[in-house]
GROMACS .gro file of C-alpha atoms in nm:
model
  338
    1MET     CA    1  -1.365  -2.643  -0.188
    2GLU     CA    2  -1.565  -2.415  -0.414
    3SER     CA    3  -1.537  -2.039  -0.376
    4SER     CA    4  -1.909  -2.033  -0.297
    5THR     CA    5  -1.803  -2.113   0.060
    6LEU     CA    6  -1.749  -1.737   0.094
    7ASP     CA    7  -2.121  -1.693   0.133
    8SER     CA    8  -2.116  -1.878   0.464
    9HIS     CA    9  -1.836  -1.674   0.622
   10PRO     CA   10  -1.898  -1.397   0.874
   11LYS     CA   11  -1.941  -1.045   0.741
   12PRO     CA   12  -1.909  -0.709   0.919
   13SER     CA   13  -2.256  -0.598   1.026
   14ALA     CA   14  -2.404  -0.290   0.861
   15SER     CA   15  -2.362  -0.101   1.188
   16ASN     CA   16  -1.986  -0.149   1.159
   17VAL     CA   17  -1.952  -0.011   0.804
   18PHE     CA   18  -1.910   0.365   0.752
   19THR     CA   19  -1.907   0.530   0.410
   20HIS     CA   20  -1.752   0.851   0.278
   21GLU     CA   21  -1.862   0.959  -0.068
   22SER     CA   22  -1.615   1.163  -0.272
   23PRO     CA   23  -1.695   1.386  -0.572
   24PHE     CA   24  -1.427   1.201  -0.769
   25PRO     CA   25  -1.319   0.840  -0.835
   26ILE     CA   26  -1.077   0.727  -0.560
   27TYR     CA   27  -0.754   0.536  -0.603
   28ALA     CA   28  -0.481   0.630  -0.352
   29LEU     CA   29  -0.567   0.585   0.015
   30ALA     CA   30  -0.366   0.635   0.336
   31GLU     CA   31  -0.439   0.641   0.707
   32SER     CA   32  -0.251   0.856   0.953
   33SER     CA   33  -0.052   0.683   1.227
   34SER     CA   34  -0.093   0.984   1.455
   35SER     CA   35  -0.173   0.872   1.809
   36SER     CA   36  -0.400   1.169   1.875
   37GLY     CA   37  -0.755   1.219   1.766
   38SER     CA   38  -0.994   1.021   1.547
   39PRO     CA   39  -0.902   0.817   1.239
   40ARG     CA   40  -0.774   1.046   0.965
   41LEU     CA   41  -0.743   0.941   0.603
   42ALA     CA   42  -0.599   1.090   0.286
   43ILE     CA   43  -0.786   1.014  -0.037
   44GLY     CA   44  -0.644   1.069  -0.385
   45SER     CA   45  -0.852   1.118  -0.699
   46PHE     CA   46  -0.813   0.923  -1.020
   47LEU     CA   47  -0.900   1.166  -1.299
   48GLU     CA   48  -0.764   1.142  -1.652
   49GLU     CA   49  -0.638   1.497  -1.646
   50TYR     CA   50  -0.344   1.690  -1.507
   51THR     CA   51  -0.513   1.844  -1.202
   52ASN     CA   52  -0.620   1.589  -0.944
   53LYS     CA   53  -0.718   1.620  -0.579
   54VAL     CA   54  -0.612   1.493  -0.239
   55ASP     CA   55  -0.864   1.525   0.044
   56ILE     CA   56  -0.787   1.463   0.411
   57VAL     CA   57  -1.095   1.352   0.603
   58VAL     CA   58  -1.151   1.264   0.968
   59PHE     CA   59  -1.387   0.998   1.102
   60ASP     CA   60  -1.571   1.132   1.405
   61GLU     CA   61  -1.628   0.826   1.623
   62GLU     CA   62  -1.892   1.000   1.837
   63THR     CA   63  -2.117   1.100   1.547
   64GLN     CA   64  -1.993   0.811   1.330
   65ASN     CA   65  -1.961   1.047   1.035
   66PHE     CA   66  -1.675   1.158   0.815
   67VAL     CA   67  -1.577   1.524   0.848
   68SER     CA   68  -1.409   1.699   0.557
   69ASN     CA   69  -1.246   2.040   0.566
   70PRO     CA   70  -1.198   2.243   0.245
   71SER     CA   71  -0.865   2.373   0.375
   72LEU     CA   72  -0.740   2.012   0.393
   73SER     CA   73  -0.814   1.954   0.024
   74PHE     CA   74  -0.540   2.039  -0.225
   75ASP     CA   75  -0.454   2.001  -0.591
   76HIS     CA   76  -0.216   1.724  -0.698
   77PRO     CA   77  -0.047   1.701  -1.039
   78HIS     CA   78  -0.169   1.381  -1.208
   79PRO     CA   79  -0.342   1.106  -1.004
   80PRO     CA   80  -0.127   1.009  -0.704
   81THR     CA   81  -0.016   0.647  -0.736
   82LYS     CA   82   0.026   0.621  -0.358
   83LEU     CA   83  -0.019   0.827  -0.042
   84MET     CA   84   0.143   0.772   0.299
   85PHE     CA   85   0.152   0.967   0.622
   86HIS     CA   86   0.477   0.986   0.818
   87PRO     CA   87   0.507   0.649   0.999
   88SER     CA   88   0.589   0.798   1.340
   89SER     CA   89   0.282   0.863   1.553
   90SER     CA   90   0.453   1.159   1.724
   91LYS     CA   91   0.610   1.323   1.418
   92SER     CA   92   0.605   1.700   1.413
   93PRO     CA   93   0.550   1.860   1.171
   94ASP     CA   94   0.288   1.628   1.028
   95LEU     CA   95   0.392   1.506   0.683
   96LEU     CA   96   0.213   1.333   0.394
   97ALA     CA   97   0.402   1.188   0.097
   98SER     CA   98   0.268   1.121  -0.252
   99SER     CA   99   0.403   0.965  -0.568
  100GLY     CA  100   0.318   1.030  -0.930
  101ASP     CA  101   0.534   1.239  -1.160
  102PHE     CA  102   0.767   1.302  -0.862
  103LEU     CA  103   0.793   1.214  -0.494
  104ARG     CA  104   0.627   1.501  -0.311
  105LEU     CA  105   0.610   1.589   0.058
  106TRP     CA  106   0.325   1.792   0.202
  107GLU     CA  107   0.315   1.955   0.546
  108ILE     CA  108  -0.012   1.956   0.738
  109HIS     CA  109  -0.021   2.245   0.983
  110PRO     CA  110  -0.206   2.249   1.317
  111ASN     CA  111  -0.438   2.518   1.177
  112ASN     CA  112  -0.565   2.263   0.921
  113THR     CA  113  -0.382   2.397   0.617
  114VAL     CA  114  -0.156   2.206   0.381
  115GLU     CA  115   0.146   2.335   0.192
  116PRO     CA  116   0.402   2.169  -0.038
  117ARG     CA  117   0.720   2.083   0.153
  118ALA     CA  118   0.941   1.930  -0.120
  119VAL     CA  119   0.938   1.799  -0.477
  120LEU     CA  120   1.205   1.531  -0.519
  121ASN     CA  121   1.335   1.455  -0.869
  122ASN     CA  122   1.585   1.174  -0.919
  123SER     CA  123   1.680   1.274  -1.274
  124LYS     CA  124   2.023   1.436  -1.299
  125THR     CA  125   1.978   1.536  -1.662
  126SER     CA  126   1.621   1.660  -1.686
  127GLU     CA  127   1.359   1.855  -1.499
  128PHE     CA  128   1.137   1.549  -1.548
  129CYS     CA  129   1.171   1.198  -1.410
  130ALA     CA  130   1.016   0.865  -1.506
  131PRO     CA  131   0.673   0.818  -1.345
  132LEU     CA  132   0.676   0.663  -0.999
  133THR     CA  133   0.454   0.360  -0.955
  134SER     CA  134   0.474   0.339  -0.575
  135PHE     CA  135   0.686   0.410  -0.267
  136ASP     CA  136   0.729   0.300   0.093
  137TRP     CA  137   0.825   0.500   0.401
  138ASN     CA  138   1.082   0.327   0.619
  139GLU     CA  139   0.939   0.280   0.970
  140ALA     CA  140   1.278   0.199   1.124
  141GLU     CA  141   1.453   0.493   0.953
  142PRO     CA  142   1.181   0.751   0.877
  143ARG     CA  143   1.427   0.977   0.698
  144ARG     CA  144   1.426   0.715   0.420
  145ILE     CA  145   1.164   0.673   0.150
  146GLY     CA  146   1.209   0.419  -0.128
  147THR     CA  147   1.040   0.478  -0.465
  148SER     CA  148   0.975   0.240  -0.756
  149SER     CA  149   0.962   0.355  -1.116
  150ILE     CA  150   0.876   0.244  -1.468
  151ASP     CA  151   1.241   0.308  -1.564
  152THR     CA  152   1.340  -0.024  -1.386
  153THR     CA  153   1.496   0.157  -1.088
  154CYS     CA  154   1.434   0.190  -0.716
  155THR     CA  155   1.553   0.512  -0.556
  156ILE     CA  156   1.624   0.554  -0.185
  157TRP     CA  157   1.574   0.911  -0.069
  158ASP     CA  158   1.704   1.085   0.242
  159ILE     CA  159   1.412   1.323   0.284
  160GLU     CA  160   1.584   1.520   0.561
  161ARG     CA  161   1.856   1.621   0.315
  162GLY     CA  162   1.625   1.617   0.014
  163ALA     CA  163   1.883   1.405  -0.166
  164VAL     CA  164   1.918   1.063  -0.325
  165GLU     CA  165   2.091   0.815  -0.095
  166THR     CA  166   2.122   0.553  -0.367
  167GLN     CA  167   1.957   0.447  -0.692
  168LEU     CA  168   1.954   0.084  -0.805
  169ILE     CA  169   1.863  -0.079  -1.133
  170ALA     CA  170   1.632  -0.321  -0.960
  171HIS     CA  171   1.469  -0.521  -1.240
  172ASP     CA  172   1.468  -0.589  -1.612
  173LYS     CA  173   1.134  -0.416  -1.661
  174GLU     CA  174   0.910  -0.163  -1.487
  175VAL     CA  175   0.911  -0.181  -1.106
  176TYR     CA  176   0.555  -0.172  -0.973
  177ASP     CA  177   0.593  -0.179  -0.596
  178ILE     CA  178   0.847  -0.155  -0.315
  179ALA     CA  179   0.832  -0.251   0.055
  180TRP     CA  180   1.078  -0.207   0.341
  181GLY     CA  181   1.158  -0.497   0.571
  182GLU     CA  182   1.434  -0.364   0.797
  183ALA     CA  183   1.614  -0.030   0.810
  184GLY     CA  184   1.844  -0.118   0.520
  185VAL     CA  185   1.654  -0.400   0.349
  186PHE     CA  186   1.376  -0.363   0.093
  187ALA     CA  187   1.200  -0.577  -0.166
  188SER     CA  188   1.042  -0.496  -0.499
  189VAL     CA  189   0.817  -0.650  -0.764
  190SER     CA  190   0.817  -0.590  -1.135
  191ALA     CA  191   0.673  -0.647  -1.478
  192ASP     CA  192   0.954  -0.901  -1.519
  193GLY     CA  193   0.760  -1.128  -1.282
  194SER     CA  194   1.010  -1.144  -0.996
  195VAL     CA  195   1.027  -1.053  -0.627
  196ARG     CA  196   1.375  -0.933  -0.535
  197ILE     CA  197   1.528  -0.841  -0.198
  198PHE     CA  198   1.800  -0.577  -0.168
  199ASP     CA  199   2.036  -0.501   0.120
  200LEU     CA  200   2.181  -0.150   0.110
  201ARG     CA  201   2.508  -0.284   0.255
  202ASP     CA  202   2.562  -0.475  -0.070
  203LYS     CA  203   2.414  -0.272  -0.354
  204GLU     CA  204   2.565  -0.489  -0.627
  205HIS     CA  205   2.353  -0.793  -0.554
  206SER     CA  206   1.990  -0.888  -0.498
  207THR     CA  207   1.814  -1.211  -0.409
  208ILE     CA  208   1.529  -1.338  -0.625
  209ILE     CA  209   1.284  -1.515  -0.394
  210TYR     CA  210   0.996  -1.573  -0.634
  211GLU     CA  211   0.922  -1.570  -1.006
  212SER     CA  212   0.584  -1.590  -1.177
  213PRO     CA  213   0.497  -1.945  -1.282
  214GLN     CA  214   0.405  -1.812  -1.626
  215PRO     CA  215   0.715  -1.642  -1.770
  216GLU     CA  216   0.718  -1.268  -1.711
  217THR     CA  217   0.363  -1.237  -1.579
  218PRO     CA  218   0.390  -0.901  -1.400
  219LEU     CA  219   0.373  -0.884  -1.020
  220LEU     CA  220   0.177  -0.576  -0.917
  221ARG     CA  221   0.186  -0.542  -0.538
  222LEU     CA  222   0.404  -0.647  -0.248
  223ALA     CA  223   0.332  -0.650   0.126
  224TRP     CA  224   0.597  -0.740   0.383
  225ASN     CA  225   0.469  -0.886   0.710
  226LYS     CA  226   0.597  -0.642   0.974
  227GLN     CA  227   0.504  -0.880   1.257
  228ASP     CA  228   0.711  -1.165   1.107
  229LEU     CA  229   0.965  -1.053   0.848
  230ARG     CA  230   1.003  -1.406   0.714
  231TYR     CA  231   0.678  -1.365   0.525
  232MET     CA  232   0.558  -1.145   0.243
  233ALA     CA  233   0.268  -1.150   0.000
  234THR     CA  234   0.239  -1.058  -0.366
  235ILE     CA  235  -0.026  -1.053  -0.639
  236LEU     CA  236  -0.003  -1.119  -1.012
  237MET     CA  237  -0.156  -0.913  -1.290
  238ASP     CA  238  -0.508  -1.025  -1.387
  239ASN     CA  239  -0.496  -1.306  -1.133
  240SER     CA  240  -0.736  -1.401  -0.854
  241LYS     CA  241  -0.484  -1.551  -0.609
  242VAL     CA  242  -0.264  -1.408  -0.335
  243VAL     CA  243   0.084  -1.564  -0.314
  244ILE     CA  244   0.235  -1.601   0.036
  245LEU     CA  245   0.616  -1.631   0.043
  246ASP     CA  246   0.865  -1.737   0.309
  247ILE     CA  247   1.201  -1.576   0.236
  248ARG     CA  248   1.377  -1.874   0.396
  249SER     CA  249   1.249  -2.103   0.119
  250PRO     CA  250   1.269  -1.910  -0.208
  251THR     CA  251   1.086  -1.997  -0.530
  252MET     CA  252   0.798  -2.200  -0.379
  253PRO     CA  253   0.505  -2.021  -0.214
  254VAL     CA  254   0.410  -2.145   0.132
  255ALA     CA  255   0.045  -2.072   0.051
  256GLU     CA  256  -0.177  -1.950  -0.229
  257LEU     CA  257  -0.505  -1.788  -0.129
  258GLN     CA  258  -0.752  -1.872  -0.405
  259ARG     CA  259  -1.105  -1.776  -0.304
  260HIS     CA  260  -1.139  -1.449  -0.497
  261ARG     CA  261  -1.354  -1.473  -0.809
  262ALA     CA  262  -1.171  -1.202  -1.006
  263SER     CA  263  -0.838  -1.018  -1.009
  264VAL     CA  264  -0.692  -0.916  -0.673
  265ASN     CA  265  -0.590  -0.549  -0.655
  266ALA     CA  266  -0.472  -0.488  -0.299
  267ILE     CA  267  -0.325  -0.671   0.000
  268ALA     CA  268  -0.243  -0.568   0.357
  269TRP     CA  269  -0.108  -0.763   0.655
  270SER     CA  270  -0.258  -0.713   0.997
  271PRO     CA  271  -0.055  -0.460   1.197
  272GLN     CA  272  -0.090  -0.675   1.511
  273SER     CA  273  -0.102  -1.038   1.403
  274SER     CA  274   0.157  -1.217   1.193
  275ARG     CA  275  -0.100  -1.467   1.064
  276HIS     CA  276  -0.375  -1.241   0.931
  277ILE     CA  277  -0.390  -1.072   0.591
  278CYS     CA  278  -0.663  -0.888   0.400
  279SER     CA  279  -0.708  -0.892   0.023
  280ALA     CA  280  -0.951  -0.712  -0.208
  281GLY     CA  281  -1.028  -0.720  -0.576
  282ASP     CA  282  -1.248  -0.690  -0.881
  283ASP     CA  283  -1.502  -0.934  -0.735
  284SER     CA  284  -1.600  -0.650  -0.495
  285GLN     CA  285  -1.487  -0.868  -0.203
  286ALA     CA  286  -1.258  -0.781   0.088
  287LEU     CA  287  -1.146  -1.107   0.247
  288ILE     CA  288  -0.960  -1.161   0.574
  289TRP     CA  289  -0.752  -1.475   0.600
  290GLU     CA  290  -0.590  -1.652   0.894
  291LEU     CA  291  -0.285  -1.846   0.782
  292PRO     CA  292  -0.250  -2.182   0.956
  293THR     CA  293   0.073  -2.264   1.136
  294VAL     CA  294   0.115  -2.559   0.900
  295ALA     CA  295  -0.022  -2.439   0.569
  296ASP     CA  296  -0.215  -2.644   0.321
  297PRO     CA  297  -0.108  -2.437   0.018
  298SER     CA  298  -0.445  -2.453  -0.160
  299GLY     CA  299  -0.704  -2.531   0.107
  300ILE     CA  300  -0.732  -2.205   0.300
  301ASP     CA  301  -1.067  -2.029   0.330
  302PRO     CA  302  -1.115  -1.669   0.446
  303ILE     CA  303  -1.244  -1.617   0.798
  304LEU     CA  304  -1.438  -1.303   0.705
  305ALA     CA  305  -1.582  -1.169   0.379
  306TYR     CA  306  -1.722  -0.826   0.297
  307SER     CA  307  -1.898  -0.733  -0.026
  308ALA     CA  308  -1.861  -0.377  -0.150
  309GLY     CA  309  -2.068  -0.193  -0.408
  310SER     CA  310  -1.818  -0.243  -0.691
  311GLU     CA  311  -1.459  -0.343  -0.765
  312ILE     CA  312  -1.227  -0.263  -0.473
  313ASN     CA  313  -0.902  -0.108  -0.590
  314GLN     CA  314  -0.735  -0.014  -0.261
  315LEU     CA  315  -0.727  -0.108   0.107
  316GLN     CA  316  -0.549  -0.001   0.424
  317TRP     CA  317  -0.536  -0.189   0.757
  318SER     CA  318  -0.505   0.070   1.030
  319ALA     CA  319  -0.186   0.044   1.235
  320LYS     CA  320  -0.328   0.290   1.489
  321GLN     CA  321  -0.662   0.111   1.530
  322PRO     CA  322  -0.622  -0.251   1.415
  323ASP     CA  323  -0.997  -0.314   1.426
  324TRP     CA  324  -1.041  -0.080   1.127
  325ILE     CA  325  -0.986  -0.158   0.760
  326ALA     CA  326  -1.038   0.109   0.496
  327ILE     CA  327  -1.132   0.017   0.138
  328ALA     CA  328  -1.185   0.227  -0.175
  329PHE     CA  329  -1.414   0.152  -0.468
  330GLY     CA  330  -1.563   0.386  -0.726
  331ASN     CA  331  -1.605   0.723  -0.557
  332LYS     CA  332  -1.654   0.571  -0.210
  333MET     CA  333  -1.424   0.500   0.081
  334GLN     CA  334  -1.550   0.273   0.357
  335LEU     CA  335  -1.424   0.200   0.705
  336LEU     CA  336  -1.498  -0.157   0.815
  337LYS     CA  337  -1.483  -0.247   1.183
  338VAL     CA  338  -1.379  -0.613   1.197
   0.00000   0.00000   0.00000
């Protein structure tokens, strides 16, 4: 089927799309899992200079407007490559993590102020460390954060002790993303074109479950399906498809989602359904897919399509409110009610 079939798929109505305009280009995006209050999002700037910004904004569901507070805006060294709130909905104090030159923890106080909590450097020989491409906060063991770096390593931090739990040479080239599956199991993707799974009980070995069909085409992003840990998704550099993997049958994808018209930049599984995933890319489209129980690897169409104003570089599917998906493009962040 031609990708023009997108035009016939349902789209969120204009009344279910809410826009926040930032003074700077947006890249990093995170939504709080806090069980209290309205949706709260952290937005990171992408400026080609040392001083960047992180803003924390709240969506007021009564007025249907975004509310920003100058005291919840703070400077960040370099553009943050990723932002995440503490995964526990009842965590106190409230913590936000960011990656870039280092892994940083920020504490958000009840009086709506933010202060640096920790700067974590994994280099034993220098005050600098190799830039961090991404990280993931372990939901099962929230004291653990795993980071990925251009120096081919993944580092597992114990943030309660502020110390490295372990550091692994994970790939042959830069590691671009990391995702936790279970408390002691994580996966990573790399410029070497492979998806590898690691078990902290056996640090000497990893399992390669997928390799790019074209030798060493970098894999940029990885999303592990938290509702069904057999499945994960990845995307290739400068490629318009989303690759769905089943870890029980390595090497061959169980599905390839191929209705984007340009490179895919972001993927997120539904926090409630094991069969739904959202993808977004340079075609300005955010697509929601429902994976069939018996997949036809190439014949899957999205069940919902949304067109943004320009290339979408980031998305988040809200774990707290699964009807909401946040996307970022240009200097705008939008909440879509689906």
